[in-house]
mmCIF file of C-alpha atoms in Angstrom:
data_model
loop_
_atom_site.group_PDB
_atom_site.id
_atom_site.type_symbol
_atom_site.label_atom_id
_atom_site.label_comp_id
_atom_site.label_asym_id
_atom_site.label_seq_id
_atom_site.Cartn_x
_atom_site.Cartn_y
_atom_site.Cartn_z
ATOM 1 C CA MET A 137 9.766 37.660 21.608
ATOM 2 C CA LEU A 138 6.578 35.879 22.580
ATOM 3 C CA VAL A 139 5.424 35.824 18.948
ATOM 4 C CA ALA A 140 8.639 34.121 17.856
ATOM 5 C CA TYR A 141 8.277 31.536 20.632
ATOM 6 C CA LEU A 142 4.669 30.791 19.652
ATOM 7 C CA ASP A 143 5.690 30.475 15.999
ATOM 8 C CA VAL A 144 8.337 27.884 16.921
ATOM 9 C CA CYS A 145 5.838 25.962 19.054
ATOM 10 C CA ARG A 146 3.262 25.986 16.269
ATOM 11 C CA SER A 147 5.769 24.592 13.770
ATOM 12 C CA ASP A 148 6.717 21.844 16.238
ATOM 13 C CA PHE A 149 3.121 20.734 16.682
ATOM 14 C CA THR A 150 2.061 20.950 13.027
ATOM 15 C CA ASN A 151 5.297 19.484 11.608
ATOM 16 C CA ALA A 152 5.024 22.083 8.864
ATOM 17 C CA LEU A 153 7.893 23.283 6.744
ATOM 18 C CA GLY A 154 9.003 26.820 7.353
ATOM 19 C CA PRO A 155 9.014 29.414 4.607
ATOM 20 C CA GLY A 156 11.682 28.761 2.030
ATOM 21 C CA LEU A 157 12.173 25.102 2.904
ATOM 22 C CA SER A 158 11.416 22.595 0.198
ATOM 23 C CA GLN A 159 10.378 18.950 0.288
ATOM 24 C CA ASN A 160 13.949 17.947 -0.591
ATOM 25 C CA TYR A 161 15.183 19.583 2.618
ATOM 26 C CA ARG A 162 12.787 17.493 4.692
ATOM 27 C CA LEU A 163 13.715 14.249 2.906
ATOM 28 C CA GLY A 164 17.355 14.823 3.715
ATOM 29 C CA LYS A 165 20.457 13.899 1.803
ATOM 30 C CA THR A 166 20.257 10.152 2.285
ATOM 31 C CA GLY A 167 18.825 9.383 -1.161
ATOM 32 C CA GLU A 168 15.153 8.908 -0.345
ATOM 33 C CA SER A 169 14.032 11.048 -3.267
ATOM 34 C CA SER A 170 16.097 9.107 -5.814
ATOM 35 C CA MET A 171 14.868 5.827 -4.333
ATOM 36 C CA LEU A 172 11.246 6.967 -4.628
ATOM 37 C CA LYS A 173 11.810 8.062 -8.235
ATOM 38 C CA PHE A 174 13.262 4.633 -9.068
ATOM 39 C CA ILE A 175 10.385 2.762 -7.407
ATOM 40 C CA GLY A 176 7.809 4.993 -9.108
ATOM 41 C CA GLY A 177 9.415 4.532 -12.510
ATOM 42 C CA THR A 178 9.601 0.770 -12.089
ATOM 43 C CA ALA A 179 5.941 0.593 -11.029
ATOM 44 C CA GLY A 180 4.977 2.719 -14.034
ATOM 45 C CA ILE A 181 6.813 0.461 -16.482
ATOM 46 C CA ILE A 182 5.236 -2.664 -14.952
ATOM 47 C CA PHE A 183 1.790 -1.040 -15.190
ATOM 48 C CA ILE A 184 2.239 -0.150 -18.877
ATOM 49 C CA ILE A 185 3.485 -3.655 -19.753
ATOM 50 C CA GLY A 186 0.524 -5.192 -17.902
ATOM 51 C CA LEU A 187 -1.887 -2.888 -19.696
ATOM 52 C CA ILE A 188 -0.478 -3.911 -23.086
ATOM 53 C CA VAL A 189 -0.774 -7.602 -22.158
ATOM 54 C CA VAL A 190 -4.407 -7.216 -21.027
ATOM 55 C CA ILE A 191 -5.318 -5.304 -24.195
ATOM 56 C CA GLY A 192 -3.670 -8.061 -26.275
ATOM 57 C CA ILE A 193 -5.619 -10.776 -24.452
ATOM 58 C CA PHE A 194 -8.902 -8.895 -25.013
ATOM 59 C CA LYS A 195 -8.103 -8.565 -28.726
ATOM 60 C CA LEU A 196 -7.545 -12.296 -28.943
ATOM 61 C CA LEU A 197 -10.759 -13.141 -27.107
ATOM 62 C CA PHE A 198 -13.074 -10.713 -28.865
#
């Protein structure tokens, strides 16, 4: 009984996920994961377009 109580207290202080719980469980069902995927994809596309533009400018200069 005491071991179970200490295990619960430890998980409260460390904010760790218990065994069998995934990151999706902690994010919840409010759409945070899909929002993060969209933002990450958009940032990736902007980065690739910027990289192509910079490479094109360097080709023109040199």
